[in-house]
Amino acid sequence: MTKKQEFIHSDTAKLRDSLGKEKLFDALRRMLLIRNFEVRAESAYQQGKIGGFFHAYIGQEAIQTAAVDAIGQDNWFITTYRCHALALLTGATPKEIMAELYGKAAGNAKGRGGSMHLYTDRLLGGFGIVGGHLPVATGAAFSLKYQGNKDSIAICFLGDGAVPQGAVHESLNLASLWDLPCIYVIENNQWGMGTASTRAVAAHPIGESLSKAYGIDNMLLDGMDYFNCYAGFLAAFKQVKETSRPMIIEAVTERFRGHSISDPGLYRTKEALQAAMTRDPIKHLVSDLEAGKMIDDSEYEALNKAQQDIAKASMKYADESPYPDLTVLEEDVMA
Amino acid sequence: MGKKTIDIRNALREAIDEEMTRDDTVFILGEEVAEYNGAYKVTKGMLDKWGDKRVIDTPISENGFAGLAIGAAMTGLRPIVEFMSFNFSFVAFDQLVSNACKTHYMSGGRFKVPIVFRGPNGAAAQVSCQHSHCVEALYGNLPGFIIIAPSNAYDAKGLLKAAIRNDNPVIFLENELDYGKSMEIPDSEYVLEIGQGRVVKEGTDLTLISYSRMMQHCEEVVKHMASKGVSVELIDLRTVKPLDIPLILHSVKKTGRAVVVEEGHLFAGVASEVGFQIAEHAFDYLDAPVKRVCQMETPLPYSSVLEAETIPNPKRIIRAIEEII
């Protein structure tokens, strides 16, 4: 059933040198910010400060961080309900996101969206229905083509669990048929909620199979390796802009938490999780930077501590912010 | 000001064409809208005039192309989506329900969805259970949608232009059997205001309220009742949501009686909403219970005699009026 497909080739040492310490330090900083933000938000959830659904990106941080670094901010971004990271990466502040999680007036979406529906001027959401955001992403790519914008693309993140959805297949068909500049990134974290992807998706490797079905180029990335992801997104961005053709990327990863905060993850053995965590994308990047003598222990500790402090400050801010005034309840239903 | 005679089909095309001329972010997509010239010829000739960038044939993929249009609307364009039948919008239901009508609110007002979903709604001629459903009660239950259902060419043109210019998702309901219905409209450009009903005929004894194709039955009934000495005031809602409740209440307070006619089903329908709002706001003015004449609680059968019976018809409307007059 599962045929081996290789990750794309990337040269970590060469990329490390060309990107340089400043950029890579900043990539690590943002991955640590995402991690610390979510760890703190989980504790706020346990304290009852946050309600509803909460899906952590912990374990997958390298993928979206590398994507944003490789293609830049000036594109359309679309993702699932697991959206804290992409909101942070595309310009939302930790304070406004935490305030949103707390349901406060100063929240990213005025307390209307919560954890699953975050936005920036270039992030269209934060979508809650599995696979339902792919047509929207395809539409953003359609707009770029219609408007004659050849500098930007749309990039859409989905999980392996979305692949069986019809909306995914309709979107890939339309994007291929109409030559739309969209990168579809399947973050294969192995599990659609508690169902292993091998029990949900008929054809593996997922990206390669979809690629053959819809005549769209694909690549496989090691989602735990920032450099492999960066190299892949950079090449994909270049190709999609040049050809105005879509691209499928499968990034193999593993989430270190349950599907959502209420999922104890009983379907996965402790040993399997521990094995996955040895490939922690943050540790991976740190060791790559150490190998290039770009970071030492004290620098790492200071960087991590600073992100912890930002996360904590965002909790304080959210805590002290007022709830929405009840008189605004019915505002913005209509534009 | 000059006048011209035009049918609903051509009135709709003029509206789309004028708005495409005015605003180059407006485009139309759907099944068979381009090379085939439209399943019901609303877009006839438009591919030749505008080219395939703005008049776009889609595959049979409603979930995909409706969602694509929503994404396009969120990123600077003003799409018109033609559903060959609004019954096919059910294949795209998630896109309409989860994305189109909720995004503006859910995003804290950051993203608008200026989009028109248009096409024939309700029953045609014996197209049976899966091609005849009226969708307005379903979409009407969702905050965020505007729902327009014109009954004539003048309203169809003026309201479609308003819908295209509106920054909200609009469900624009047409009727297959009415595309060829003609009337005189102004030669010059006009735009109508969304949310305004119209008193088609003034009367004193009873208010008859409907919209879309059922207006034809109602007009026949008004004439029949006049011949019996009953003066019926007839209201065309034109916009189902937002409902022009002041116009309805003004009339009902005068007549003291109301019958609401809806092509769609009885349970939790538009007529239920209109009737209930009358009860809420004008109870003391009522001299009789409000009556509803709606499609009976069956899927719409194929046989012509069964079809004619389950859809509201003049006979059933007259019976409802006679019960409360």
XYZ file of C-alpha atoms in Angstrom:
660
model
C 0.000 0.000 0.000
C 2.600 2.576 1.029
C 5.316 3.003 -1.531
C 8.389 4.910 -0.420
C 8.650 8.444 -1.751
C 11.786 10.415 -0.938
C 11.878 13.847 0.676
C 13.196 16.473 -1.709
C 16.922 16.994 -1.528
C 18.080 19.961 0.528
C 21.544 20.970 1.665
C 21.258 22.141 5.258
C 24.807 23.492 5.546
C 24.543 25.461 2.326
C 21.106 26.872 3.171
C 22.267 27.703 6.682
C 25.119 29.732 5.312
C 23.056 31.510 2.683
C 20.229 32.410 5.058
C 22.616 33.522 7.772
C 22.353 33.770 11.510
C 19.963 36.695 11.732
C 17.211 35.154 9.603
C 17.574 31.719 11.129
C 17.601 33.087 14.634
C 14.360 34.829 13.764
C 12.863 31.607 12.394
C 13.738 29.857 15.641
C 12.364 32.790 17.611
C 8.984 32.504 15.882
C 8.864 28.721 16.267
C 9.547 29.199 19.962
C 6.911 31.906 20.124
C 4.311 29.564 18.583
C 5.332 26.762 20.965
C 5.332 28.927 24.078
C 2.143 30.686 23.081
C 0.276 27.415 22.703
C 1.720 25.869 25.865
C 0.594 28.948 27.809
C -2.789 28.965 26.081
C -3.243 25.311 27.043
C -2.682 26.233 30.671
C -5.179 29.075 30.332
C -7.626 26.567 28.870
C -7.112 24.266 31.843
C -7.786 27.235 34.123
C -11.096 27.798 32.345
C -10.023 31.079 30.757
C -10.451 29.676 27.242
C -13.421 27.665 26.016
C -14.567 25.805 22.948
C -12.290 23.859 20.674
C -8.537 24.304 20.821
C -6.184 22.601 18.355
C -2.469 22.937 19.030
C 0.137 23.093 16.257
C 2.829 21.779 18.604
C 5.196 19.530 16.666
C 4.377 21.037 13.270
C 5.931 24.510 13.693
C 8.687 24.130 11.099
C 6.261 23.807 8.192
C 4.348 27.071 8.294
C 7.342 29.008 9.616
C 9.456 27.860 6.681
C 6.606 28.475 4.251
C 6.142 32.086 5.334
C 9.918 32.651 5.355
C 10.318 31.208 1.870
C 7.421 32.938 0.122
C 7.072 36.154 2.130
C 4.024 37.891 3.565
C 2.579 39.285 0.360
C 0.457 36.273 -0.529
C -2.958 34.868 0.381
C -2.833 32.425 3.287
C -5.599 29.972 4.118
C -5.595 27.291 6.768
C -7.654 25.040 8.970
C -8.936 25.478 12.513
C -5.357 24.686 13.689
C -4.509 28.304 12.993
C -2.711 29.958 15.916
C 0.674 29.562 14.243
C -0.222 30.970 10.847
C -1.948 33.956 12.445
C 1.215 34.692 14.448
C 3.397 34.191 11.381
C 1.326 36.493 9.183
C 1.290 39.411 11.568
C -1.318 38.950 14.274
C 0.082 39.809 17.689
C 0.197 37.305 20.556
C -1.920 39.732 22.559
C -4.740 39.966 20.022
C -4.790 36.193 19.535
C -4.788 35.452 23.253
C -7.528 38.047 23.709
C -9.507 36.242 21.012
C -9.037 32.919 22.816
C -10.290 34.589 25.988
C -13.323 35.900 24.048
C -12.411 39.515 24.671
C -13.327 42.654 22.732
C -9.720 43.288 21.750
C -9.509 39.834 20.203
C -8.331 39.213 16.672
C -11.929 38.746 15.468
C -13.621 40.802 18.209
C -14.286 37.638 20.193
C -16.478 36.130 17.487
C -14.199 33.497 16.048
C -12.184 31.990 18.867
C -9.317 29.553 18.431
C -10.426 28.233 15.035
C -11.091 31.511 13.244
C -8.127 33.872 13.232
C -7.349 36.410 10.513
C -4.847 38.939 9.271
C -5.057 41.155 6.206
C -3.481 38.303 4.216
C -4.862 35.357 6.207
C -8.397 34.532 5.026
C -8.914 32.217 8.028
C -8.996 29.959 10.209
C -11.724 27.612 8.687
C -13.657 25.158 10.807
C -15.056 22.636 8.332
C -12.483 20.034 7.300
C -11.601 20.573 3.635
C -14.138 23.377 3.209
C -11.412 26.000 2.928
C -9.798 24.588 -0.205
C -12.345 26.072 -2.608
C -11.863 29.450 -0.877
C -8.082 29.223 -1.293
C -8.582 28.292 -4.917
C -10.727 31.402 -5.267
C -7.976 33.578 -3.817
C -5.622 32.174 -6.459
C -8.318 32.833 -9.061
C -8.418 36.492 -7.962
C -4.657 36.854 -8.347
C -4.812 35.519 -11.877
C -7.882 37.625 -12.727
C -6.163 40.736 -11.372
C -2.977 40.005 -13.333
C -0.904 39.735 -10.160
C 2.076 37.553 -10.985
C 4.079 38.307 -7.833
C 1.810 36.617 -5.320
C 0.273 33.203 -4.851
C -2.276 31.561 -2.578
C -1.049 28.954 -0.133
C -3.484 26.607 1.535
C -2.696 24.288 4.437
C -4.756 21.176 5.076
C -4.375 18.033 7.102
C -4.179 14.469 5.857
C -7.623 14.046 7.402
C -9.092 16.470 4.841
C -7.941 14.486 1.831
C -11.034 12.239 1.630
C -13.306 15.323 1.439
C -14.931 16.123 -1.899
C -14.112 19.832 -1.633
C -10.401 18.951 -1.758
C -10.766 17.069 -5.018
C -13.020 19.666 -6.621
C -10.487 22.352 -5.737
C -7.505 20.469 -7.140
C -9.451 19.780 -10.322
C -10.404 23.444 -10.752
C -6.923 24.742 -9.922
C -5.338 22.406 -12.453
C -8.014 23.005 -15.076
C -7.741 26.783 -14.810
C -3.989 27.121 -14.104
C -4.391 28.780 -10.726
C -1.339 29.790 -8.657
C -2.051 27.924 -5.450
C 0.167 25.724 -3.304
C -1.806 23.073 -1.427
C 0.198 21.933 1.580
C -0.938 18.649 3.078
C 0.478 18.584 6.582
C 0.431 14.858 7.088
C 0.526 14.523 10.858
C -0.538 10.891 10.528
C -3.886 11.253 12.233
C -7.315 12.594 11.268
C -8.510 13.065 14.841
C -7.984 9.488 16.107
C -8.055 7.721 12.741
C -4.689 6.854 11.242
C -4.289 8.252 7.743
C -3.743 4.730 6.430
C -7.273 3.911 7.593
C -8.764 7.004 5.933
C -6.958 7.676 2.673
C -6.900 4.972 0.008
C -3.888 6.034 -2.018
C -0.444 6.693 -0.552
C 1.868 8.568 -0.695
C -0.951 11.102 -0.444
C 0.609 14.026 -2.277
C 2.014 11.937 -5.086
C -1.296 10.137 -5.607
C -3.256 13.381 -5.817
C -0.604 14.754 -8.119
C -1.127 11.935 -10.612
C -4.912 12.217 -10.394
C -5.033 15.944 -11.133
C -1.925 16.546 -13.214
C -0.339 18.782 -10.583
C 3.363 18.642 -9.662
C 4.137 17.562 -6.129
C 6.935 17.286 -3.643
C 7.409 15.532 -0.341
C 8.942 17.450 2.550
C 10.274 16.468 5.933
C 7.974 18.559 8.047
C 10.265 18.275 11.055
C 13.189 19.847 9.198
C 13.008 23.618 8.775
C 15.676 23.582 6.065
C 14.018 20.861 4.011
C 10.723 22.732 4.245
C 12.342 26.049 3.367
C 14.027 24.582 0.293
C 10.783 22.989 -0.839
C 8.601 26.063 -0.369
C 11.153 28.285 -2.072
C 11.266 26.028 -5.142
C 7.496 25.626 -5.180
C 6.941 29.381 -4.904
C 9.249 30.028 -7.839
C 7.615 27.363 -9.984
C 4.042 28.368 -9.168
C 4.751 32.010 -9.964
C 6.516 31.163 -13.213
C 3.949 28.683 -14.468
C 0.748 29.896 -12.787
C 0.167 26.218 -12.125
C -0.820 24.785 -8.755
C 1.483 22.598 -6.677
C 0.854 19.908 -4.099
C 3.219 19.616 -1.169
C 2.995 16.845 1.367
C 4.881 17.679 4.543
C 5.320 14.684 6.813
C 5.032 15.646 10.443
C 3.503 14.551 13.713
C 1.508 16.551 16.181
C 2.688 16.083 19.737
C -0.716 16.772 21.214
C -4.131 15.280 20.709
C -6.312 16.363 17.805
C -7.739 18.949 20.158
C -7.193 19.760 23.785
C -9.922 17.335 24.863
C -8.260 14.393 23.073
C -6.056 12.253 25.357
C -4.611 10.510 22.291
C -5.267 6.957 23.445
C -4.989 5.690 19.858
C -1.253 6.394 19.817
C 1.221 4.476 21.998
C 3.477 6.376 24.386
C 6.453 4.875 22.623
C 5.293 6.112 19.229
C 4.771 9.613 20.577
C 8.162 9.609 22.296
C 9.791 8.464 19.076
C 8.114 11.280 17.182
C 9.177 13.807 19.795
C 12.812 12.929 19.291
C 12.316 14.625 15.926
C 10.929 17.817 17.477
C 11.287 20.505 14.771
C 12.531 23.043 17.300
C 15.232 20.739 18.635
C 16.038 19.858 15.035
C 16.563 23.485 14.073
C 18.536 24.213 17.247
C 20.909 21.341 16.567
C 21.292 22.464 12.952
C 22.153 25.954 14.164
C 24.538 24.560 16.779
C 26.284 22.575 14.045
C 26.808 25.860 12.217
C 27.930 27.530 15.435
C 25.073 30.004 15.149
C 23.641 29.495 18.618
C 24.825 28.368 22.033
C 22.942 27.215 25.108
C 22.724 30.582 26.757
C 21.492 32.280 23.586
C 18.830 29.578 23.187
C 17.734 29.909 26.805
C 17.485 33.675 26.506
C 15.510 33.423 23.271
C 13.136 30.843 24.711
C 12.675 32.837 27.913
C 11.838 35.958 25.929
C 9.096 34.082 24.036
C 7.771 32.654 27.297
C 7.558 36.178 28.627
C 5.688 37.368 25.550
C 3.221 34.496 25.902
C 2.734 35.251 29.586
C 2.291 38.951 28.870
C -0.370 38.102 26.292
C -2.253 36.151 28.966
C -2.086 39.088 31.335
C -3.291 41.386 28.571
C -6.161 39.053 27.681
C -7.084 38.622 31.315
C -7.245 42.354 31.915
C -9.079 43.160 28.671
C -12.811 43.733 28.819
C -15.356 41.364 27.350
C -17.258 42.674 24.329
C -20.003 45.120 25.187
C -23.274 43.248 24.724
C -24.591 46.054 22.536
C -22.188 45.014 19.753
C -23.599 41.480 19.504
C -25.511 42.097 16.292
C -22.927 44.289 14.570
C -21.235 43.101 11.366
C -23.737 40.364 10.515
C -24.175 42.382 7.338
C -21.355 44.241 5.625
C -38.241 58.631 -20.425
C -38.499 55.862 -22.988
C -39.913 52.418 -22.286
C -39.229 49.036 -23.740
C -40.845 45.640 -23.470
C -38.563 42.990 -22.083
C -38.855 39.534 -20.570
C -37.285 38.482 -17.290
C -34.522 36.524 -19.042
C -33.342 39.588 -20.954
C -33.872 41.906 -17.994
C -31.503 39.731 -15.982
C -28.969 39.721 -18.808
C -29.130 43.509 -19.091
C -28.505 43.818 -15.359
C -25.438 41.565 -15.513
C -24.157 43.200 -18.675
C -24.555 46.741 -17.337
C -22.809 45.864 -14.083
C -19.962 44.131 -15.945
C -19.583 47.300 -17.994
C -19.577 49.476 -14.895
C -17.218 47.358 -12.772
C -14.496 45.113 -14.171
C -14.337 43.045 -10.982
C -17.780 41.620 -11.827
C -17.749 38.248 -13.580
C -20.093 35.294 -13.956
C -19.391 31.617 -13.611
C -21.458 28.468 -13.589
C -22.369 25.373 -15.524
C -23.025 26.083 -19.213
C -23.065 29.868 -18.820
C -20.548 30.502 -21.619
C -20.342 28.293 -24.707
C -23.819 26.836 -24.247
C -25.167 30.397 -23.706
C -26.785 29.457 -20.398
C -29.055 26.542 -19.581
C -31.961 29.025 -19.685
C -30.204 31.515 -21.977
C -29.853 34.240 -19.377
C -26.200 34.635 -20.412
C -26.821 34.300 -24.158
C -24.155 36.115 -26.160
C -22.150 37.122 -23.118
C -19.151 34.926 -23.858
C -18.841 36.542 -27.291
C -19.039 39.988 -25.789
C -16.892 39.566 -22.671
C -14.637 36.609 -23.374
C -13.781 33.640 -21.217
C -12.052 35.669 -18.531
C -15.377 37.046 -17.306
C -17.935 34.518 -18.542
C -16.710 31.215 -17.249
C -17.933 27.685 -17.821
C -17.389 25.488 -14.789
C -17.295 21.740 -14.484
C -20.193 20.125 -12.611
C -18.613 20.981 -9.314
C -20.875 23.261 -7.286
C -19.031 22.834 -4.005
C -15.801 23.741 -5.771
C -16.917 26.690 -7.864
C -19.241 28.217 -5.269
C -16.397 28.109 -2.751
C -13.963 29.420 -5.328
C -16.276 32.356 -5.925
C -16.446 33.019 -2.179
C -12.643 33.092 -2.058
C -12.612 35.435 -5.046
C -15.168 37.682 -3.325
C -13.013 37.809 -0.189
C -10.010 38.905 -2.252
C -11.366 41.771 -4.310
C -13.752 40.449 -6.965
C -17.549 40.494 -7.273
C -18.605 37.097 -8.606
C -22.024 36.128 -9.889
C -22.552 32.397 -9.463
C -25.248 30.840 -11.612
C -26.767 27.667 -10.226
C -28.485 25.841 -13.091
C -31.101 25.044 -10.477
C -30.994 26.231 -6.881
C -31.482 22.578 -5.993
C -27.855 22.117 -7.053
C -26.817 24.656 -4.416
C -27.285 21.838 -1.914
C -24.105 20.268 -3.266
C -22.420 23.542 -2.290
C -24.378 23.916 0.934
C -21.326 23.958 3.201
C -19.759 26.782 1.199
C -22.895 28.900 1.412
C -23.688 28.101 5.026
C -20.249 27.918 6.640
C -18.381 30.454 4.531
C -20.520 32.872 2.502
C -22.905 34.122 5.149
C -20.652 33.875 8.217
C -17.281 35.207 7.137
C -17.925 38.920 7.609
C -19.170 38.480 11.140
C -16.746 35.708 12.085
C -13.722 37.636 10.851
C -14.579 40.597 13.046
C -15.701 42.518 9.964
C -12.333 42.083 8.228
C -13.477 40.213 5.104
C -16.586 40.956 3.051
C -18.197 38.469 0.692
C -19.803 40.484 -2.126
C -21.308 37.680 -4.167
C -24.575 36.870 -5.928
C -25.822 33.311 -6.147
C -28.568 33.296 -8.749
C -30.657 30.839 -10.725
C -34.077 29.232 -10.963
C -35.751 28.221 -7.710
C -38.720 26.014 -6.964
C -40.847 23.926 -9.255
C -40.778 24.065 -13.039
C -42.827 21.760 -15.262
C -42.835 18.230 -13.851
C -39.149 18.100 -12.945
C -39.984 16.007 -9.894
C -38.669 15.642 -6.375
C -34.987 16.555 -6.679
C -35.268 19.587 -8.978
C -38.175 21.507 -7.472
C -37.343 22.554 -3.936
C -37.759 26.170 -2.847
C -34.619 27.194 -0.977
C -35.575 30.546 0.552
C -36.703 29.130 3.895
C -33.446 27.191 4.234
C -31.174 30.127 3.441
C -33.506 32.537 5.195
C -32.699 30.805 8.447
C -29.080 31.937 8.189
C -28.091 35.415 9.371
C -25.855 37.117 6.820
C -27.788 36.385 3.640
C -29.930 38.734 1.621
C -32.674 36.886 -0.259
C -34.338 38.435 -3.287
C -37.198 36.869 -5.243
C -38.599 39.147 -7.965
C -41.870 38.416 -9.736
C -41.422 40.553 -12.860
C -38.855 41.914 -15.294
C -38.712 45.422 -13.794
C -37.886 44.127 -10.335
C -35.592 41.415 -11.702
C -33.351 43.933 -13.413
C -33.323 46.636 -10.772
C -32.845 44.232 -7.888
C -30.157 42.154 -9.600
C -28.140 45.325 -10.195
C -28.543 46.214 -6.531
C -27.523 42.682 -5.544
C -24.332 42.835 -7.597
C -23.406 46.159 -6.006
C -24.163 44.937 -2.488
C -21.261 43.915 -0.245
C -23.117 40.917 1.199
C -23.853 37.440 -0.142
C -27.169 37.551 -1.978
C -29.408 34.605 -2.831
C -31.223 35.775 -5.981
C -34.144 33.523 -6.843
C -35.561 33.270 -10.355
C -38.129 30.933 -11.838
C -37.730 28.725 -14.864
C -41.367 29.114 -15.931
C -41.196 32.904 -15.719
C -38.089 33.692 -17.759
C -40.262 34.543 -20.771
C -42.678 36.783 -18.832
C -42.593 40.290 -20.348
C -43.449 43.807 -19.264
C -42.493 47.387 -19.975
C -39.458 48.767 -18.179
C -37.567 52.063 -18.529
C -35.076 52.363 -21.367
C -32.605 54.097 -19.104
C -30.618 52.601 -16.273
C -32.206 52.161 -12.842
C -31.373 50.365 -9.615
C -33.944 49.324 -7.013
C -33.536 49.284 -3.282
C -33.218 45.896 -1.592
C -35.671 45.209 1.231
C -38.702 47.034 -0.096
C -41.990 45.265 -0.765
C -44.651 46.769 -2.990
C -48.403 47.113 -2.782
C -49.435 45.790 -6.175
C -53.114 46.520 -5.677
C -54.780 48.388 -2.856
C -57.722 46.827 -1.052
C -59.646 47.059 2.203
C -60.900 43.628 3.278
C -57.848 41.383 3.411
C -54.082 41.506 2.791
C -52.698 38.854 0.456
C -48.909 38.536 0.669
C -46.630 36.610 -1.655
C -43.581 36.855 -3.938
C -41.981 35.375 -7.025
C -44.071 33.115 -9.260
C -46.951 32.788 -6.792
C -47.778 36.446 -7.470
C -49.446 35.330 -10.717
C -51.884 33.081 -8.848
C -52.472 35.861 -6.343
C -53.292 38.391 -9.050
C -55.844 35.977 -10.496
C -57.340 35.471 -7.039
C -57.558 39.220 -6.417
C -59.622 39.612 -9.600
C -61.830 36.673 -8.683
C -62.466 38.014 -5.176
C -63.249 41.477 -6.564
C -65.949 39.918 -8.704
C -67.382 38.496 -5.463
C -67.268 41.903 -3.803
C -64.165 41.256 -1.660
C -61.463 43.931 -1.833
C -58.045 42.308 -1.463
C -54.832 44.273 -0.976
C -51.970 42.479 -2.703
C -48.349 42.787 -1.526
C -45.311 41.553 -3.450
C -42.462 41.086 -0.965
C -39.791 41.253 -3.713
C -37.108 40.826 -1.034
C -37.671 37.903 1.316
C -34.848 38.924 3.639
C -34.680 41.549 4.998
C -38.448 41.412 5.178
C -40.359 44.667 4.619
C -42.359 44.196 7.786
C -43.470 47.870 8.065
C -45.244 47.603 4.705
C -46.953 44.363 5.744
C -48.056 45.742 9.118
C -49.351 48.945 7.584
C -51.581 46.915 5.309
C -52.722 44.360 7.888
C -53.594 47.085 10.382
C -55.882 48.482 7.706
C -57.510 45.234 6.549
C -57.427 43.150 9.752
C -56.936 39.952 7.801
C -53.979 38.282 6.094
C -53.241 35.300 3.882
C -49.641 34.477 3.036
C -48.824 32.424 -0.054
C -45.502 30.635 -0.439
C -44.511 28.133 -3.112
C -42.269 26.341 -0.600
C -43.281 24.033 2.206
C -45.576 24.861 5.102
C -43.326 23.933 8.011
C -40.945 26.682 9.182
C -41.269 28.562 5.919
C -41.309 32.196 4.844
C -45.092 32.304 5.278
C -44.661 31.084 8.855
C -42.233 33.917 9.503
C -44.457 36.566 7.941
C -47.498 35.243 9.766
C -45.731 35.114 13.090
C -44.379 38.636 12.752
C -47.904 39.837 12.003
C -49.069 38.097 15.177
C -46.232 39.618 17.180
C -46.686 43.169 15.948
C -50.332 43.525 14.908
C -52.244 41.018 17.020
C -54.738 43.592 18.256
C -55.594 44.596 14.708
C -56.426 41.096 13.529
C -60.065 40.123 13.021
C -59.220 36.538 12.061
C -56.314 34.098 12.232
C -53.591 34.574 9.647
C -53.746 31.813 7.024
C -50.919 30.214 5.081
C -51.131 28.642 1.646
C -47.949 26.694 1.033
C -46.610 23.654 -0.710
C -47.941 20.581 1.038
C -45.592 18.449 3.099
C -44.517 16.110 0.335
C -41.494 16.023 -1.925
C -42.710 17.476 -5.201
C -44.235 14.648 -7.282
C -43.809 14.243 -11.025
C -47.405 13.637 -12.112
C -48.913 16.878 -13.415
C -52.117 16.517 -11.414
C -50.265 15.817 -8.177
C -47.799 18.634 -8.850
C -50.599 21.146 -9.429
C -52.259 20.102 -6.189
C -49.239 20.228 -3.883
C -48.128 23.696 -5.052
C -50.362 26.590 -4.005
C -52.969 27.292 -6.676
C -55.803 29.813 -7.047
C -58.351 27.334 -5.763
C -56.471 26.755 -2.507
C -55.771 30.474 -2.064
C -59.456 31.334 -2.551
C -60.408 28.641 -0.052
C -58.047 30.142 2.546
C -59.469 33.621 1.984
C -63.036 32.392 2.254
C -62.256 30.712 5.556
C -61.451 34.023 7.236
C -63.512 36.583 5.389
